[in-house]
CSV table of C-alpha atoms in Angstrom, one decimal:
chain,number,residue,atom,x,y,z
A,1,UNK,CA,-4.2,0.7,10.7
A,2,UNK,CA,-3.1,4.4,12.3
A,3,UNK,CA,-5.0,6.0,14.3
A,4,UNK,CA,-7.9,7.6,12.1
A,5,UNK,CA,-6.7,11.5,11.4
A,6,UNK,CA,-9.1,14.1,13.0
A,7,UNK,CA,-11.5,15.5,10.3
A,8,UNK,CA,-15.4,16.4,9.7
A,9,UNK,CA,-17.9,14.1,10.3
A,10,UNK,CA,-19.3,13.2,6.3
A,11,UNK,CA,-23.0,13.1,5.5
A,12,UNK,CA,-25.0,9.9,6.4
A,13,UNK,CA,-25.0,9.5,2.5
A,14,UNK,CA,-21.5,10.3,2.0
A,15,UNK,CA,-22.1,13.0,-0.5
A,16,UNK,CA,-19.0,14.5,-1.3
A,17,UNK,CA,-18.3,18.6,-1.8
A,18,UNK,CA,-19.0,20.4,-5.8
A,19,UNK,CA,-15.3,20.6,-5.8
A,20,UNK,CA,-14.5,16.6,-5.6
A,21,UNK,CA,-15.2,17.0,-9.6
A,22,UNK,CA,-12.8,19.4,-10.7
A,23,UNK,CA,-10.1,18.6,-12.8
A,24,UNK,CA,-11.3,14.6,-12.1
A,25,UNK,CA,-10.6,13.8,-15.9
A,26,UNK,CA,-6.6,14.4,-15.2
A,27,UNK,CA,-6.7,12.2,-12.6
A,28,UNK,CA,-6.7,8.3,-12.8
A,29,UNK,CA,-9.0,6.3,-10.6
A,30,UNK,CA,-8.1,3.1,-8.5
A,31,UNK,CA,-10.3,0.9,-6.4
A,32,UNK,CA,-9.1,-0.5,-3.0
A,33,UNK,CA,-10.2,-3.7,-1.1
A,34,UNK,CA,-10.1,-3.8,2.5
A,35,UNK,CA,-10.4,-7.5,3.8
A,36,UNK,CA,-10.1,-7.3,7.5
A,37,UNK,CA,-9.3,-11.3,8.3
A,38,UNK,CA,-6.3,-12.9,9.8
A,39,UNK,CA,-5.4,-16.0,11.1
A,40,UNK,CA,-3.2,-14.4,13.8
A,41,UNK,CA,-2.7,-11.2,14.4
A,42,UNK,CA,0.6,-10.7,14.4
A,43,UNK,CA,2.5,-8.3,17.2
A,44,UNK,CA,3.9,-6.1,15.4
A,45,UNK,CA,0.7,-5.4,13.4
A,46,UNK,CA,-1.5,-2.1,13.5
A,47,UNK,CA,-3.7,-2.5,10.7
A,48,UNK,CA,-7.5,-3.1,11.0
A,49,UNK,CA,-7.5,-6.8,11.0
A,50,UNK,CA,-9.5,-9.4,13.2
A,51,UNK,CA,-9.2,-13.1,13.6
A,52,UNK,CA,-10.9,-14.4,11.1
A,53,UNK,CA,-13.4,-16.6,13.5
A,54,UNK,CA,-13.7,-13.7,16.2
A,55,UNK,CA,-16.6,-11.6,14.0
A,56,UNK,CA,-19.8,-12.9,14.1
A,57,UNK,CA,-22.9,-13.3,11.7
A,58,UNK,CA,-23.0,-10.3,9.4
A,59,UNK,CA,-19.5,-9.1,9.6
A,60,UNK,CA,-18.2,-12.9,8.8
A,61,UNK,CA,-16.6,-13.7,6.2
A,62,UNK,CA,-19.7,-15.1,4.6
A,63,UNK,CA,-21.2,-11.8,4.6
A,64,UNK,CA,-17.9,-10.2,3.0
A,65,UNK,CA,-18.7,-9.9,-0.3
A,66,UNK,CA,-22.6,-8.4,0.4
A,67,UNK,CA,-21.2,-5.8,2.4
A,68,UNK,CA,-18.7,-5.2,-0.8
A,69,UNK,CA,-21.5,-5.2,-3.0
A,70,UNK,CA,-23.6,-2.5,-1.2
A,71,UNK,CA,-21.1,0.0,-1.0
A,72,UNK,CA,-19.7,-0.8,-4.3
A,73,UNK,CA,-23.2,0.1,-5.2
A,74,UNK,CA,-23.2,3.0,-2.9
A,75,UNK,CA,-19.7,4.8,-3.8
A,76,UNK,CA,-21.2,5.2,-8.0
A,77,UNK,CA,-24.5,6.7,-6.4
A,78,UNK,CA,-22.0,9.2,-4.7
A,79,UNK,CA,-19.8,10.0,-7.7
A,80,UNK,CA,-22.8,10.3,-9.9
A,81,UNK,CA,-24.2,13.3,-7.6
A,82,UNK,CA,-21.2,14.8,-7.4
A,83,UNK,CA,-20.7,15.1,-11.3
A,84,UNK,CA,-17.1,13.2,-10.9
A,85,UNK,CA,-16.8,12.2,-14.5
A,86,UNK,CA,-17.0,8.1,-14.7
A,87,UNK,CA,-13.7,7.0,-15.7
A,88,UNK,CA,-12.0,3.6,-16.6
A,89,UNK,CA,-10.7,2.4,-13.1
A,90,UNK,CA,-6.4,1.5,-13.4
A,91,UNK,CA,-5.9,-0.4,-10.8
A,92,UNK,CA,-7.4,-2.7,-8.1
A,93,UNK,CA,-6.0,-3.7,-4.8
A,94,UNK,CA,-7.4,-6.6,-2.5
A,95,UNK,CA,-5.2,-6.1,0.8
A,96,UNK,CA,-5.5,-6.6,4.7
A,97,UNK,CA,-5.4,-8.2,6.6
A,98,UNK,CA,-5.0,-11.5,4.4
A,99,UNK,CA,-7.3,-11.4,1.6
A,100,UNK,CA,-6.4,-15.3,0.7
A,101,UNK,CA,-8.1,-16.4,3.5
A,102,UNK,CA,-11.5,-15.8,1.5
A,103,UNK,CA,-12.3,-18.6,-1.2
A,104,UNK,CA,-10.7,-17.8,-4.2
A,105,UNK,CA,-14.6,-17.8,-5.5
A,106,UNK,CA,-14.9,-14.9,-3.0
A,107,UNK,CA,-11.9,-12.5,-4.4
A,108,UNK,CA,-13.3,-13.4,-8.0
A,109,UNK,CA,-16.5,-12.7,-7.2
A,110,UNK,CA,-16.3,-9.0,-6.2
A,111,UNK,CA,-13.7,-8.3,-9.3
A,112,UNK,CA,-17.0,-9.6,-10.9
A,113,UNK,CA,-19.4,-7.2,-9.0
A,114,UNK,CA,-16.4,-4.1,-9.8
A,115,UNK,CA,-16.5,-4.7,-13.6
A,116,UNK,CA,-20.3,-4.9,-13.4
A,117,UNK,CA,-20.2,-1.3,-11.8
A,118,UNK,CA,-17.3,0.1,-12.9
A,119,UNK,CA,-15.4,0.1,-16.1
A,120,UNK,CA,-11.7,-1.5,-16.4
A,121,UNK,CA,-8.8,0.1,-18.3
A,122,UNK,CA,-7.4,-1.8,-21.2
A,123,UNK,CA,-4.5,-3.6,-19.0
A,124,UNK,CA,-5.7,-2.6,-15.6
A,125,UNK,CA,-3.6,-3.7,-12.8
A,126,UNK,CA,-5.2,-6.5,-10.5
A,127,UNK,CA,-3.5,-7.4,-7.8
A,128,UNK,CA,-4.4,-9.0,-4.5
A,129,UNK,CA,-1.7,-9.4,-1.4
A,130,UNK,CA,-1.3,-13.1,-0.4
A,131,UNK,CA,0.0,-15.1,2.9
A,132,UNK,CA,2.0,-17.8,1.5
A,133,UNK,CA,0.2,-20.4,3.4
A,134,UNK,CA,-2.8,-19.5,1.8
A,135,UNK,CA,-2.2,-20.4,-1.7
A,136,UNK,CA,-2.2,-23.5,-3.7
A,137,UNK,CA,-2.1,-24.2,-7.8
A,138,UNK,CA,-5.7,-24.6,-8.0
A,139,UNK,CA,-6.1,-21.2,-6.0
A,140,UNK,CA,-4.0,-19.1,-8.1
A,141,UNK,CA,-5.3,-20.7,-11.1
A,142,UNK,CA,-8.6,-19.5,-10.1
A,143,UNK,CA,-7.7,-15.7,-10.0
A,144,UNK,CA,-6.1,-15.6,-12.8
A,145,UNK,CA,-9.3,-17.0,-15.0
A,146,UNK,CA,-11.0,-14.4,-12.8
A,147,UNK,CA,-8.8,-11.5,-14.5
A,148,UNK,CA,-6.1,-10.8,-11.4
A,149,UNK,CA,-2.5,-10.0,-13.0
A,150,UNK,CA,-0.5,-9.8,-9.9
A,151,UNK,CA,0.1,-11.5,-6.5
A,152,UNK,CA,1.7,-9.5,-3.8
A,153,UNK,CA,3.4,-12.3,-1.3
A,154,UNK,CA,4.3,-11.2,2.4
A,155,UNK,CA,7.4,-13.0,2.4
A,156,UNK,CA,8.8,-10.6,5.5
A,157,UNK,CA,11.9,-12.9,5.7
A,158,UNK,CA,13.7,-15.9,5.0
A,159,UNK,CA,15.0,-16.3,9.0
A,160,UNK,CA,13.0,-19.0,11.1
A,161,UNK,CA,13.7,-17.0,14.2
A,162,UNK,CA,12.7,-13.3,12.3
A,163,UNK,CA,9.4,-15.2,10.8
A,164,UNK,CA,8.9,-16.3,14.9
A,165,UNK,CA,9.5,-12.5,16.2
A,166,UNK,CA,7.1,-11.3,13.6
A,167,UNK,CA,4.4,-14.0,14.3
A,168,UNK,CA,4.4,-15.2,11.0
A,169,UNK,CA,2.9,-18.4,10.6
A,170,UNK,CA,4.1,-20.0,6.9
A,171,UNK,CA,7.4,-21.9,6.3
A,172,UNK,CA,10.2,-19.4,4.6
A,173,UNK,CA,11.0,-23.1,2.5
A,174,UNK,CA,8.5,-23.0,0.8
A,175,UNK,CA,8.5,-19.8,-0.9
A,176,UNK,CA,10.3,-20.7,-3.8
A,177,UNK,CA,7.5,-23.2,-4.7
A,178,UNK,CA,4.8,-20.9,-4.2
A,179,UNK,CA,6.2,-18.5,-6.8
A,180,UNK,CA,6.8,-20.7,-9.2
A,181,UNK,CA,2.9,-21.5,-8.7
A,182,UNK,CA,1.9,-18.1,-9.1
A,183,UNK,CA,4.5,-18.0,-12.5
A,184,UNK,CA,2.6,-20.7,-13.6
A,185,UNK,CA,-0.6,-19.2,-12.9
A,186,UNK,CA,0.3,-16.7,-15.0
A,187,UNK,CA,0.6,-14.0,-12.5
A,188,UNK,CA,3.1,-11.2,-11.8
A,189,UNK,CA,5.0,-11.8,-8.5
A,190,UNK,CA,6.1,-9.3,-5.8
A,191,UNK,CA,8.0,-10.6,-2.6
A,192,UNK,CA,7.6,-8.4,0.2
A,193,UNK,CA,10.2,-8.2,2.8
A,194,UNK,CA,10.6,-6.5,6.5
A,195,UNK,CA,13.7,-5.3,8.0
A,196,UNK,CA,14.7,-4.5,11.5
A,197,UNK,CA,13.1,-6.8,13.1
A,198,UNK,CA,14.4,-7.1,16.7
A,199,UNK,CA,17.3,-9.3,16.8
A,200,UNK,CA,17.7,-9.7,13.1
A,201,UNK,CA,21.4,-9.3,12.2
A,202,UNK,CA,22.9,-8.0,8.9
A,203,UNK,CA,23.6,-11.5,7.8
A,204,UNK,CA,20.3,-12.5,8.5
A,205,UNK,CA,19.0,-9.8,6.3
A,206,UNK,CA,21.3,-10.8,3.8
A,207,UNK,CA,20.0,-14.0,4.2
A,208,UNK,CA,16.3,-12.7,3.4
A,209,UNK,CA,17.3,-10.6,0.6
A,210,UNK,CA,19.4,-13.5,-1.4
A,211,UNK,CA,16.5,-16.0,-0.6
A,212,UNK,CA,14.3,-13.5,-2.1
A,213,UNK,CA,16.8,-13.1,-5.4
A,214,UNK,CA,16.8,-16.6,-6.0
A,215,UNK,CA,13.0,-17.0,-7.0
A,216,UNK,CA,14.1,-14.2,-9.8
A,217,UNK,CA,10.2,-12.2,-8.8
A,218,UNK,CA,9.4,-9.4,-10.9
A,219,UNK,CA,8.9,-7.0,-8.0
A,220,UNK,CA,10.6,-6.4,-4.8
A,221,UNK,CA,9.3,-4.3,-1.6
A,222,UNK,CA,11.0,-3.7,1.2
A,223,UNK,CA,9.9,-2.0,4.2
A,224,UNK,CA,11.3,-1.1,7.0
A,225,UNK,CA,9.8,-2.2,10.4
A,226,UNK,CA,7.7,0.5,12.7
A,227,UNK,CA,7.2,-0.6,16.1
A,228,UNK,CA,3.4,1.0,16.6
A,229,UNK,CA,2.4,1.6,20.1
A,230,UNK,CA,-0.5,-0.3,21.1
A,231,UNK,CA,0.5,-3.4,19.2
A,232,UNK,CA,2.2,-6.8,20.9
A,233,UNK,CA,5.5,-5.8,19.7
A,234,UNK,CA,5.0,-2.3,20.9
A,235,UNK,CA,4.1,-3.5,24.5
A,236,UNK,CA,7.2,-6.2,24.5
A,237,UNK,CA,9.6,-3.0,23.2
A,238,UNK,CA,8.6,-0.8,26.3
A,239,UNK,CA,8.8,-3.8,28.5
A,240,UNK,CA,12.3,-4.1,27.4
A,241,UNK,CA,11.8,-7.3,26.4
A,242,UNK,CA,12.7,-6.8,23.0
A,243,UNK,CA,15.2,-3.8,21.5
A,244,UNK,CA,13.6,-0.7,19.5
A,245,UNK,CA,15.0,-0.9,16.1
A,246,UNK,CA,18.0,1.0,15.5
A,247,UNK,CA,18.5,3.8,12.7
A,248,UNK,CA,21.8,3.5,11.8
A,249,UNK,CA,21.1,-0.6,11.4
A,250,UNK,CA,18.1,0.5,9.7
A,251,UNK,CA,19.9,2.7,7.2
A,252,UNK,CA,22.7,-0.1,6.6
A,253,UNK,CA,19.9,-2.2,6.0
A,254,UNK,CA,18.6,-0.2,3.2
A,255,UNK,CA,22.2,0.5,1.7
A,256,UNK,CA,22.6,-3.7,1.7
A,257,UNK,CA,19.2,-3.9,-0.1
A,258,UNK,CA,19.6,-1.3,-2.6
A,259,UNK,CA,23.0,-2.6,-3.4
A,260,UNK,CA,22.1,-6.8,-3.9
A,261,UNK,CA,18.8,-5.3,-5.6
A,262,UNK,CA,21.1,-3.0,-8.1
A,263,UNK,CA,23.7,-5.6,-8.5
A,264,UNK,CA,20.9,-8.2,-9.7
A,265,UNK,CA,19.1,-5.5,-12.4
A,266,UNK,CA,16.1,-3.9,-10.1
A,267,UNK,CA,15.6,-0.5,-10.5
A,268,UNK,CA,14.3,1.3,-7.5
A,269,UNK,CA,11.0,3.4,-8.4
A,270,UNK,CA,10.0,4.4,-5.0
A,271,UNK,CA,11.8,4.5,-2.1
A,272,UNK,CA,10.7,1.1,-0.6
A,273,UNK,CA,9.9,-0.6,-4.2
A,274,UNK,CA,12.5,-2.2,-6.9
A,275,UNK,CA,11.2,-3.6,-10.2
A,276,UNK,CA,12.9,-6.0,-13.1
A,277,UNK,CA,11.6,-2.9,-15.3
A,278,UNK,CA,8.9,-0.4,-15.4
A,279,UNK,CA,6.4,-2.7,-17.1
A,280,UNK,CA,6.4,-4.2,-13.2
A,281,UNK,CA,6.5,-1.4,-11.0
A,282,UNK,CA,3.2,-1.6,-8.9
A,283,UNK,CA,0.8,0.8,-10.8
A,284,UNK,CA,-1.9,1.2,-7.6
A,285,UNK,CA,1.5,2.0,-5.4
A,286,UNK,CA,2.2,4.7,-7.8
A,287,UNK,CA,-1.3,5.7,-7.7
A,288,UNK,CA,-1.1,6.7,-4.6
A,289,UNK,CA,1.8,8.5,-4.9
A,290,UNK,CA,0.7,10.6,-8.1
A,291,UNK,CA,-2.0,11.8,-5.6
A,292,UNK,CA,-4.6,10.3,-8.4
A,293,UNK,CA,-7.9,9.2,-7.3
A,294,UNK,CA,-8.9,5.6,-5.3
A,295,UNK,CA,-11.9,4.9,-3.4
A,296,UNK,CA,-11.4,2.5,-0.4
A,297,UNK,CA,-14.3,-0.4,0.2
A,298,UNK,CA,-14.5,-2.0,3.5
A,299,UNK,CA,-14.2,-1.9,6.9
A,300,UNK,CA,-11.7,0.8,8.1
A,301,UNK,CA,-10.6,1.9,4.3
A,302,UNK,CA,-9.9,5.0,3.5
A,303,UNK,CA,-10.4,6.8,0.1
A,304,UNK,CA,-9.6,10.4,-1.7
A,305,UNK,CA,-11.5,11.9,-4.1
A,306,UNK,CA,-10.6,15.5,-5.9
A,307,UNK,CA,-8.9,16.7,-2.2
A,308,UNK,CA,-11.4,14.9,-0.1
A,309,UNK,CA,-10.6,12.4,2.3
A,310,UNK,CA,-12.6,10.2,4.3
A,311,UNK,CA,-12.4,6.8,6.4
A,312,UNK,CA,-15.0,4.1,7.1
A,313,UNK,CA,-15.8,2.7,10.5
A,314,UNK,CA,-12.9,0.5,11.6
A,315,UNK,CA,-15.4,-2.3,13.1
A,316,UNK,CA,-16.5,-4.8,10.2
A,317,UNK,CA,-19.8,-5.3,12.4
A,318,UNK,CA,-20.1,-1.3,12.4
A,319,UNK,CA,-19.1,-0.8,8.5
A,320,UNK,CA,-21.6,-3.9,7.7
A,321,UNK,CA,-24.5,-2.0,9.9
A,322,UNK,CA,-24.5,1.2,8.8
A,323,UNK,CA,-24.2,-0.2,5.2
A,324,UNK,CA,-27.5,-2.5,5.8
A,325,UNK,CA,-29.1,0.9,7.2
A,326,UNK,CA,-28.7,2.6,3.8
A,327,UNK,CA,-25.9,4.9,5.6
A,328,UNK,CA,-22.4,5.3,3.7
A,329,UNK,CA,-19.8,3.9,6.3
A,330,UNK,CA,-17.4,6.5,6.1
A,331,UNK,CA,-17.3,8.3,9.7
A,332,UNK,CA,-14.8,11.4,9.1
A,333,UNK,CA,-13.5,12.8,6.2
A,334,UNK,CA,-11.4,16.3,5.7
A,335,UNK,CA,-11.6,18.8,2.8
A,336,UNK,CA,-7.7,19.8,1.7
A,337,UNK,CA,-7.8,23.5,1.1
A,338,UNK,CA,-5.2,24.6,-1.7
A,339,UNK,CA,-1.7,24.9,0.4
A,340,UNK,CA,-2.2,21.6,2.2
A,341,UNK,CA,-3.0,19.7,-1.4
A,342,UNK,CA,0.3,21.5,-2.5
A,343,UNK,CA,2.2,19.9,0.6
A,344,UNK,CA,0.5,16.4,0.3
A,345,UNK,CA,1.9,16.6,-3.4
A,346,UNK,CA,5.6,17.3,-2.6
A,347,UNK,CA,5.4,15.0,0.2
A,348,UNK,CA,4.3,12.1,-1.5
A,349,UNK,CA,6.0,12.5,-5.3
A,350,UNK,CA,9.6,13.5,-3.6
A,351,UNK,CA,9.6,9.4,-2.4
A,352,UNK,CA,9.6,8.9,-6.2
A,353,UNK,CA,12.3,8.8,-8.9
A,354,UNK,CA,11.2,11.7,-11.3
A,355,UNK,CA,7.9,12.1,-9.0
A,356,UNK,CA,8.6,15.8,-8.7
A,357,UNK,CA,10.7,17.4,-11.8
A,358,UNK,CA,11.7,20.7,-10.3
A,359,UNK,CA,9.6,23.0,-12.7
A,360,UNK,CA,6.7,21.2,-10.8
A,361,UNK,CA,7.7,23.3,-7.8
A,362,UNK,CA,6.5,27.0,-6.5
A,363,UNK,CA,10.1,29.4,-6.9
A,364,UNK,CA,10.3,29.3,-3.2
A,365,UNK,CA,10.8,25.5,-2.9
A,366,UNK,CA,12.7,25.3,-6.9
A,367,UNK,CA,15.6,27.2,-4.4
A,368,UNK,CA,15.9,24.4,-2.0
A,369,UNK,CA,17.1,22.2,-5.2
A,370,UNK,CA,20.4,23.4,-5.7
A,371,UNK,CA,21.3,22.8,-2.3
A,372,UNK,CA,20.2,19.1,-2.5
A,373,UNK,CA,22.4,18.7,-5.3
A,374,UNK,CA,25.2,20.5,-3.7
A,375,UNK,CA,24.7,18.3,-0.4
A,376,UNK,CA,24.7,14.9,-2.4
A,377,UNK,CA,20.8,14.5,-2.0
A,378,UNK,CA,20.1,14.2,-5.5
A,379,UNK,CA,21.8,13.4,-8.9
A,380,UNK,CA,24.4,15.9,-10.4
A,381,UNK,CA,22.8,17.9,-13.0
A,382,UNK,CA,19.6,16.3,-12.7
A,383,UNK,CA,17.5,19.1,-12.1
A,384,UNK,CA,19.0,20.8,-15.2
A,385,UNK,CA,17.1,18.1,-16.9
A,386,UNK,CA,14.2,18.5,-15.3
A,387,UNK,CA,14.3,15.3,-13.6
A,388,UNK,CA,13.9,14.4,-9.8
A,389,UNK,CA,17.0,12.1,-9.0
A,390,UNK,CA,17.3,11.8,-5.2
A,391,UNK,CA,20.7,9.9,-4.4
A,392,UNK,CA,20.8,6.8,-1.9
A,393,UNK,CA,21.9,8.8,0.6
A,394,UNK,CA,18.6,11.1,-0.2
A,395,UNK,CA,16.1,8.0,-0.3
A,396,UNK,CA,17.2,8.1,3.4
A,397,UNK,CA,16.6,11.2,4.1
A,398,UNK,CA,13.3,11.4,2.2
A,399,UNK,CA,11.7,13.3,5.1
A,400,UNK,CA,14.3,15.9,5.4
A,401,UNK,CA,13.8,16.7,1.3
A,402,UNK,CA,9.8,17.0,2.1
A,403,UNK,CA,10.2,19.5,5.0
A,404,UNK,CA,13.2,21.4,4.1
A,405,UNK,CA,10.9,22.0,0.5
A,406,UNK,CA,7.6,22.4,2.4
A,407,UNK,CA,9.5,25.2,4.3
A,408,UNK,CA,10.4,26.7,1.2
A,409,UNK,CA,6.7,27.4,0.0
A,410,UNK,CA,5.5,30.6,-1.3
C-alpha cells in the first residue's frame, strides 16, 4: 500500500466529526475487506500484504475473521454516535493481498457477520479478488451458496516470462479452466491484466490481451504497471537491472487494449475498466469514484465517511492489538474542508465516462471544457449534451484534464 497520507491522529474510539452525517442519505455506502496474506510477495508489490506463515498467533490467519468481527462491531458503534443515517450497504469488496488463501468457510463467514450487522441492498455487489491458484470448483461453489456475485481474477498476463518478472506464481494455462469454474459457479468474472512490465513487448501484450478475450469474461481491468520505490522491482529498476517502464510503450499499450477490447464489444467505463455492458461494470470501483461512502476493515484499510478520511495501523499484529484493547485501529485520519472535497470530486469523476457532466462544474472550471473539446480531449458536442466524453487520446491524459480544471476553480 502507499505510503499513509499525513493527517490527524483520530480518537482512541474512532469517533468521527458532527459533519460525517450530513447529506449521508445521498450517498451510497460500501464495505471493504482488507486481507493482508500472500504466498509471495511479489517485487513489484506495495500493498500491505505479508506471507501468509510470517504473522504469528493473533494476527494469523486463524485469528482473521475475530479481528473482522470486532471492528465490524466497532465501525456501527461509530456511525451510530455520529447520527450517520444506517443505510443498505451496495457493495462489498474482499481484496489484498489474496483473499483465497483463507478457507472459503472463512470469506463466507464474515459476509455472514456483515449481513448480521449491516443491511444488504436488493442486488448488492459481492465480490472477492482471487489468485488463480487458489481456486477450485468446490471453492467457488462455496461463495456463491454464501451470497458472493463476482470473482475478480489477477490474471496479470498470459506470458510465462512476464508472470516470472512479476513473481507470479499460477500457470497462465490454466486460466481458461478457472473461469469457466467460476461461470459455473454462478459468478460474474473479471480478468485483470498488468502492462509494462519490464521486457514485455507489444506482441507479448497482445498476447495477454487475446488470451484474456478468449475466455469471453464479463469484465476486463487493465492497469498499467507503477514501479513503487521500496519494492523488489523498485530496487532491481535503480540497479539497472531491469528498465523503468516507458510512457510512450505505455500509451501504445493502452491504445492496443482499448482497440482489441472495442473491437470485441467492451465498453470502457473508467479509464482502466471495460465491461460486456453496464449490468457488469464493477459497482464498488464506481463507488469509489462517485466519492460515495465505504468503510475499510482490516489491517492497513482505509475508509471515508461524509469528507473524513482515516487509515488503520498497517501491522495485522498492531490492527489485531489495539482492536483486542477496545481501541478503533485507525491511526490518522484528515477532515476535507470544502475546496479540497471539490477537487477530490473532479479528480476522481473526470477518470469516468459521464462522471462529471459539465453543469457539475464551478464557471471557472465549465471554461476549461471548450478547450478540451477544441484540443481533441473529449467528444464533439458532448458537453452540449451535458455529458462527460473524454476521447482516447484524453483517457491518456486524464491528469492533465484534472489539473488544468482544478486550476480553473473559483
Amino acid at each position: 500500500m502507499p505510503a499513509q497520507p499525513e493527517g490527524d491522529t483520530p480518537p482512541l474510539d474512532g469517533a468521527l466529526p458532527p459533519a460525517a452525517a450530513s447529506g449521508a442519505r445521498e450517498r451510497s455506502l460500501s464495505l471493504y475487506v482488507h486481507v493482508p496474506y500472500c504466498r509471495v510477495r511479489c517485487g513489484y508489490c506495495d500493498f500491505n500484504t505479508y506471507t501468509a506463515e510470517e504473522l504469528g498467533p493473533g494476527a494469523s490467519r486463524a485469528d482473521f475473521r475475530d479481528g473482522i468481527r470486532a471492528e465490524l462491531d466497532l465501525s456501527l458503534s461509530v456511525l451510530d454516535r455520529a447520527e450517520v443515517p444506517r443505510r443498505p450497504v451496495e457493495t462489498v469488496f474482499f481484496g489484498g493481498g489474496t483473499p483465497t488463501l483463507l478457507p472459503a468457510a472463512v470469506l463466507a463467514g464474515v459476509l455472514a457477520d456483515i449481513r448480521e450487522r449491516f443491511e444488504l441492498a436488493p442486488g448488492a455487489e459481492i465480490t472477492t479478488e482471487a489468485n488463480p491458484d487458489t481456486l477450485s470448483p468446490e471453492y467457488l461453489s462455496e461463495l456463491a451458496a454464501a451470497g458472493f456475485t463476482r470473482v475478480s481474477l489477477g490474471m496479470q498476463s498470459a506470458v510465462p516470462h512476464v508472470l516470472a518478472t512479476l513473481d507470479r506464481t499460477h500457470d497462465a494455462r490454466r486460466i481458461p479452466e478457472v473461469v469457466d469454474w467460476v461461470r459455473a459457479a454462478g459468478l460474474d468474472v473479471s480478468l485483470d491484466l498488468i502492462y509494462g512490465t519490464p521486457g514485455e513487448s507489444l506482441a507479448d501484450w497482445r498476447t495477454s490481451l487475446e488470451a484474456a478475450l478468449a475466455c469471453t469474461p464479463a469484465h476486463i481491468s487493465a492497469y498499467s504497471l507503477i514501479v513503487e520505490p521500496g519494492t523488489r522491482m523498485g530496487m532491481q529498476v535503480r540497479r539497472g537491472e531491469l528498465p523503468m517502464p516507458d510512457e510512450d510503450d505505455l500509451a501504445d499499450k493502452y491504445e492496443l487494449a482499448d482497440s482489441l477490447l472495442a473491437a470485441a464489444g467492451y465498453d470502457w467505463y473508467e479509464v482502466s475498466n471495460w465491461a460486456r455492458g453496464d449490468e457488469h461494470r464493477c459497482r464498488h470501483n464506481l463507488a469509489y469514484w462517485h466519492n460515495a461512502d465505504w468503510w475499510g476493515y482490516g489491517a492497513g484499510a482505509h475508509s471515508h465517511i461524509g469528507g473524513t478520511r482515516f487509515w488503520n495501523a498497517k501491522h495485522p499484529r498492531a490492527w489485531a492489538d489495539r482492536l483486542r484493547a477496545g481501541q478503533s485501529p485507525a491511526i490518522g485520519r484528515e477532515v476535507l474542508d470544502g475546496p479540497t472535497r471539490e477537487i477530490e470530486r473532479i479528480m476522481l469523476a473526470a477518470r469516468i465516462r459521464d462522471g462529471l457532466p459539465p453543469d457539475s462544474l464551478p464557471a471557472g472550471a465549465r471554461s476549461a471544457v471548450a478547450e478540451f473539446e477544441a484540443s481533441g480531449l473529449l467528444e464533439p458536442g458532448a458537453a452540449a449534451r451535458g455529458q462527460w466524453r473524454p476521447t482516447l487520446t484524453g483517457r491518456l491524459l486524464a491528469d492533465h484534464l484534472v489539473r488544468v480544471l482544478t486550476d480553473h476553480l473559483d
